mmCIF file with all atom_site columns, C-alpha atoms in Angstrom:
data_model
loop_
_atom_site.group_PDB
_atom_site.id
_atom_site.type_symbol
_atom_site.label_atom_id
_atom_site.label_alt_id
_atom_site.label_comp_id
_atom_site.label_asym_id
_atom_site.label_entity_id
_atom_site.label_seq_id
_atom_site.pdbx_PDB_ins_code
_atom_site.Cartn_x
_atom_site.Cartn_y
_atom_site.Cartn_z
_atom_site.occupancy
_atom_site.B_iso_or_equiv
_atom_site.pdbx_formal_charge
_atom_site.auth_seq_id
_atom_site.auth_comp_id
_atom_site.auth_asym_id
_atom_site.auth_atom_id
_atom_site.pdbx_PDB_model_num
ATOM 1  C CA . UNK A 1 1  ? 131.264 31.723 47.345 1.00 79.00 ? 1  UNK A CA 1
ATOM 2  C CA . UNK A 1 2  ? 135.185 31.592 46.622 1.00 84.00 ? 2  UNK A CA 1
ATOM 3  C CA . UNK A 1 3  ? 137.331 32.763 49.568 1.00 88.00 ? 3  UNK A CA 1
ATOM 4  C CA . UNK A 1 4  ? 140.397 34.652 47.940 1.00 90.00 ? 4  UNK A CA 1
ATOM 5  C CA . UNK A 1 5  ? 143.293 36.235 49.878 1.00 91.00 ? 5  UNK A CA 1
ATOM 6  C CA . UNK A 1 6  ? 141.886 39.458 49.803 1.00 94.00 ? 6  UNK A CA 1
ATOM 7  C CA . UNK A 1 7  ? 138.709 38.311 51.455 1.00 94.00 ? 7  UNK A CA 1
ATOM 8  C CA . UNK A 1 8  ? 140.515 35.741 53.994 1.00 94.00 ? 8  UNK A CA 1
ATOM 9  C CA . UNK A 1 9  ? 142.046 39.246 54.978 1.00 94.00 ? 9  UNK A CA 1
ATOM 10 C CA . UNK A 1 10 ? 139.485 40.734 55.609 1.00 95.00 ? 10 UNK A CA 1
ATOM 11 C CA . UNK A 1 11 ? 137.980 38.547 57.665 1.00 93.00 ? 11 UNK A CA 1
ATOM 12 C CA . UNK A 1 12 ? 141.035 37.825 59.694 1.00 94.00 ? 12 UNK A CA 1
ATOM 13 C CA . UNK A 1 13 ? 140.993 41.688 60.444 1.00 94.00 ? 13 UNK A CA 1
ATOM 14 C CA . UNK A 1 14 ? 137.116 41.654 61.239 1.00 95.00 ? 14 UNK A CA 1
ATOM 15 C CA . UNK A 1 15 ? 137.827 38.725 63.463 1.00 94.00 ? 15 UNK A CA 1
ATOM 16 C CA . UNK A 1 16 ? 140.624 40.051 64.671 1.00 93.00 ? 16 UNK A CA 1
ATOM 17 C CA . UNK A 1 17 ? 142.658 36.843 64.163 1.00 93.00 ? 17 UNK A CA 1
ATOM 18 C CA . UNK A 1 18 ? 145.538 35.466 62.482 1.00 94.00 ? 18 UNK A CA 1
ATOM 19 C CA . UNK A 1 19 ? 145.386 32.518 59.672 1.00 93.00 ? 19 UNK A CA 1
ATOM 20 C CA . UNK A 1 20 ? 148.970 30.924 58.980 1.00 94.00 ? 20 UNK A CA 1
ATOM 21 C CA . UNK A 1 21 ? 149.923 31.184 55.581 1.00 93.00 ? 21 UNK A CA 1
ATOM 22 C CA . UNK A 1 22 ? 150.146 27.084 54.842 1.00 94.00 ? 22 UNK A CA 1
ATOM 23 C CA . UNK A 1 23 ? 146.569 26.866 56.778 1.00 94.00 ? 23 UNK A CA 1
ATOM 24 C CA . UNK A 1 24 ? 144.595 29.605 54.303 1.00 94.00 ? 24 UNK A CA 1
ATOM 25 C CA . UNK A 1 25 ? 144.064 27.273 51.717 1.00 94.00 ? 25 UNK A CA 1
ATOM 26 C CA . UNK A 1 26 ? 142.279 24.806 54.059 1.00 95.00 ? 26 UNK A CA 1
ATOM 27 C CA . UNK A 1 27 ? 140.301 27.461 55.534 1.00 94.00 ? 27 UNK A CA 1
ATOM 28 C CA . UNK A 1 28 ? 138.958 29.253 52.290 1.00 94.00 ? 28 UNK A CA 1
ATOM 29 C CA . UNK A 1 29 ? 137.965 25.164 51.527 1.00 94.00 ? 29 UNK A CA 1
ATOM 30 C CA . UNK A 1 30 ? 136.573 24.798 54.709 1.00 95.00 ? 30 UNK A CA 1
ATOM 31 C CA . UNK A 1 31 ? 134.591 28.095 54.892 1.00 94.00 ? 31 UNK A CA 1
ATOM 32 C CA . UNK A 1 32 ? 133.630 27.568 50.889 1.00 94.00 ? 32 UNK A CA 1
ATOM 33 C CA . UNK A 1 33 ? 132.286 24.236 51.773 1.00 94.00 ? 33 UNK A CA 1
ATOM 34 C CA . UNK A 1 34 ? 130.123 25.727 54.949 1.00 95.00 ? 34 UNK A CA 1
ATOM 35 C CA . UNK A 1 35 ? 128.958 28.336 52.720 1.00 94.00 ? 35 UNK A CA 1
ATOM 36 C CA . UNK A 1 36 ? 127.702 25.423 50.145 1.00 93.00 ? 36 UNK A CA 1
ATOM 37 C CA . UNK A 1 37 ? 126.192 23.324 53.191 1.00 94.00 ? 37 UNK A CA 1
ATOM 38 C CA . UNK A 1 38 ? 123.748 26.424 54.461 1.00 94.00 ? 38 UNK A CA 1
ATOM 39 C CA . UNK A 1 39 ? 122.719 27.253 50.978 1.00 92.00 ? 39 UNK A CA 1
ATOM 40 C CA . UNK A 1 40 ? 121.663 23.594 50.594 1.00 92.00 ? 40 UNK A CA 1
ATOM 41 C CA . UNK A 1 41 ? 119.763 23.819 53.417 1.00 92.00 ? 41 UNK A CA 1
ATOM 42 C CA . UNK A 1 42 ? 118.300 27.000 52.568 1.00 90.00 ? 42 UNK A CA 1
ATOM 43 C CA . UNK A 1 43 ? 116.712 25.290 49.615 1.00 91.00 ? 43 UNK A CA 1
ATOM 44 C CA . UNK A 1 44 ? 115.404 22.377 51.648 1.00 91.00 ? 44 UNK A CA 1
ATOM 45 C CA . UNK A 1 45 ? 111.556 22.676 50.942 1.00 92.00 ? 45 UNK A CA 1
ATOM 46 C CA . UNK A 1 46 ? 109.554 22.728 54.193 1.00 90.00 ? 46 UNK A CA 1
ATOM 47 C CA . UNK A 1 47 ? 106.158 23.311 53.215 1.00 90.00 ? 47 UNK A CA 1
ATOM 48 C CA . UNK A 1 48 ? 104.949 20.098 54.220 1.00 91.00 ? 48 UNK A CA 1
ATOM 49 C CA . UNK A 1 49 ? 106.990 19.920 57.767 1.00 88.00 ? 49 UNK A CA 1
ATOM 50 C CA . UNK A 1 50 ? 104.751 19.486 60.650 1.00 87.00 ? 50 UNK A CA 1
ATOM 51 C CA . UNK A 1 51 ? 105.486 21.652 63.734 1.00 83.00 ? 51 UNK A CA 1
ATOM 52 C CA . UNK A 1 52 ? 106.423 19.413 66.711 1.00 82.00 ? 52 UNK A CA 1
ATOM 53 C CA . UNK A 1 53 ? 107.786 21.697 69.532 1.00 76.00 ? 53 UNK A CA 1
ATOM 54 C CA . UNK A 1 54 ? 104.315 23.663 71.190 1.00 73.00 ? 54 UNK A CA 1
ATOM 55 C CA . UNK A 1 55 ? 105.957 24.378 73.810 1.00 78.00 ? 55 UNK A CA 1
ATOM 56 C CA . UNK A 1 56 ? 106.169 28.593 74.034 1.00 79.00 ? 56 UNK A CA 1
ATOM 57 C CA . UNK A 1 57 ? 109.222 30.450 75.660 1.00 80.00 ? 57 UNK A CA 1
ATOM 58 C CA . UNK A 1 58 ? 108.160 31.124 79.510 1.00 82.00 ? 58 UNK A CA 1
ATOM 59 C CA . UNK A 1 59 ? 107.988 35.036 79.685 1.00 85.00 ? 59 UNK A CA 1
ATOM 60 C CA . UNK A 1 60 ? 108.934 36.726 83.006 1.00 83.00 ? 60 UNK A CA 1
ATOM 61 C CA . UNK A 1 61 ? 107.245 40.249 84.321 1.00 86.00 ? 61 UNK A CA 1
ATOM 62 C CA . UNK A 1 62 ? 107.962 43.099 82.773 1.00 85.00 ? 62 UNK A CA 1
ATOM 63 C CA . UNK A 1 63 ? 108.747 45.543 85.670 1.00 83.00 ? 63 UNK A CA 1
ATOM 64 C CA . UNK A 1 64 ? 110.823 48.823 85.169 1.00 81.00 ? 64 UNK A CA 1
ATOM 65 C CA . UNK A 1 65 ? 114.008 48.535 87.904 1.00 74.00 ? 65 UNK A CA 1
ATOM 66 C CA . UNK A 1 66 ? 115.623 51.882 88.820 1.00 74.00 ? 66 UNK A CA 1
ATOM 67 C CA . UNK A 1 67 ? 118.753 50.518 90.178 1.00 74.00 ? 67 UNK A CA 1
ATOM 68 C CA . UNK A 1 68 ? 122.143 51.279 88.551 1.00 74.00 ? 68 UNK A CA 1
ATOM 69 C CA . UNK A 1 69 ? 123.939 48.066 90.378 1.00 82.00 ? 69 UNK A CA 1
ATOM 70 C CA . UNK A 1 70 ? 123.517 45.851 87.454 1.00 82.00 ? 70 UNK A CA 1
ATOM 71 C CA . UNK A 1 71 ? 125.148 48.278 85.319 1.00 83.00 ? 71 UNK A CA 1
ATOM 72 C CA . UNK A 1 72 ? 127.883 49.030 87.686 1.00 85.00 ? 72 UNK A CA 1
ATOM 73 C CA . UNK A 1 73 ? 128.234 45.197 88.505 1.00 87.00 ? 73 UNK A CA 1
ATOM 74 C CA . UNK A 1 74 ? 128.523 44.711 84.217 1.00 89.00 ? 74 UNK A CA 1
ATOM 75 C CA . UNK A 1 75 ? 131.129 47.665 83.687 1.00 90.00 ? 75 UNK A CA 1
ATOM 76 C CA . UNK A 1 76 ? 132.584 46.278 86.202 1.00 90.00 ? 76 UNK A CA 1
ATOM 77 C CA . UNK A 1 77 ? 133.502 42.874 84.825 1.00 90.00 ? 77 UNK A CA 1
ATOM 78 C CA . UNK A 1 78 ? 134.142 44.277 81.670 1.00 90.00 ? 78 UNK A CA 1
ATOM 79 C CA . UNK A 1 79 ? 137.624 44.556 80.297 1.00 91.00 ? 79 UNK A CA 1
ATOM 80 C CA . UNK A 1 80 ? 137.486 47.946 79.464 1.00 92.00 ? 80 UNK A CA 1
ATOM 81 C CA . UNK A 1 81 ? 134.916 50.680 80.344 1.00 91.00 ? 81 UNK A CA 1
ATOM 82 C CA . UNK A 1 82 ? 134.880 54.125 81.285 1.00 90.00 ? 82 UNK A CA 1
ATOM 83 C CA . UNK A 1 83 ? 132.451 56.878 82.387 1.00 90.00 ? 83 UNK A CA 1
ATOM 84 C CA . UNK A 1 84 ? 130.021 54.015 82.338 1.00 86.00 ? 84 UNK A CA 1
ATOM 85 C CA . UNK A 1 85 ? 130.585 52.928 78.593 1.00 91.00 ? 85 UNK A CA 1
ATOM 86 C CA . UNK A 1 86 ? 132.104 49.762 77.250 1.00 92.00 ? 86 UNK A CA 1
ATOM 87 C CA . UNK A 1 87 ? 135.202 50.664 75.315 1.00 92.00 ? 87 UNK A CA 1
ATOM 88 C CA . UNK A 1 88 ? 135.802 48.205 72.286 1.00 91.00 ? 88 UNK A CA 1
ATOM 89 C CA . UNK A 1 89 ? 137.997 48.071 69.210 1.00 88.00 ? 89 UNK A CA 1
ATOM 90 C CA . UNK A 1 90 ? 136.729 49.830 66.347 1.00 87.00 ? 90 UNK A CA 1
ATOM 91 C CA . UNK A 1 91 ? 135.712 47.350 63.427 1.00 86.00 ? 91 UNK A CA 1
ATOM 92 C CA . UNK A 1 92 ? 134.075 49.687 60.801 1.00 84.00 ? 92 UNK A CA 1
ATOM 93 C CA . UNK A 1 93 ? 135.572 51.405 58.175 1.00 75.00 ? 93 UNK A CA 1
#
């Protein structure tokens, strides 16, 4: 995948970050040569790999809990929130 300005934008804007100018090169490298690393490990055949973790995720109760504390206690903590909604920058176009 090759990282051009236009896309290095983008993703500065979805990330809401700023890349230096001298550092984009090194990061469209950097993010072209993560890109090539998971598709090589996408193709890694596995067929023959032997399972070796049994162990399965402990599950707790599933109980229904009426009480509007943890919501409160969330909203709370949250940067922003109002009439009991998070309020976040908008990312879609």
């Amino acid at each position: 995948m090759i990282f051009d300005d236009k896309l290095l934008a983008k993703l500065e804007r979805l990330a809401m970050i700023k890349i230096n100018p001298e550092e984009k090169d090194r990061v469209a490298k950097n993010l072209s040569n993560t890109i090539s690393f998971m598709d090589n490990i996408a193709n890694v055949n596995t067929d023959s790999v032997k399972i070796s973790y049994t162990q399965a995720t402990p599950l707790r109760k599933d109980e229904v809990s009426s009480s509007f504390e943890i919501a409160k206690d969330t909203l709370d903590h949250a940067p922003q929130a109002s009439d009991g909604y998070f309020i976040v920058p908008k990312i879609i176009e």
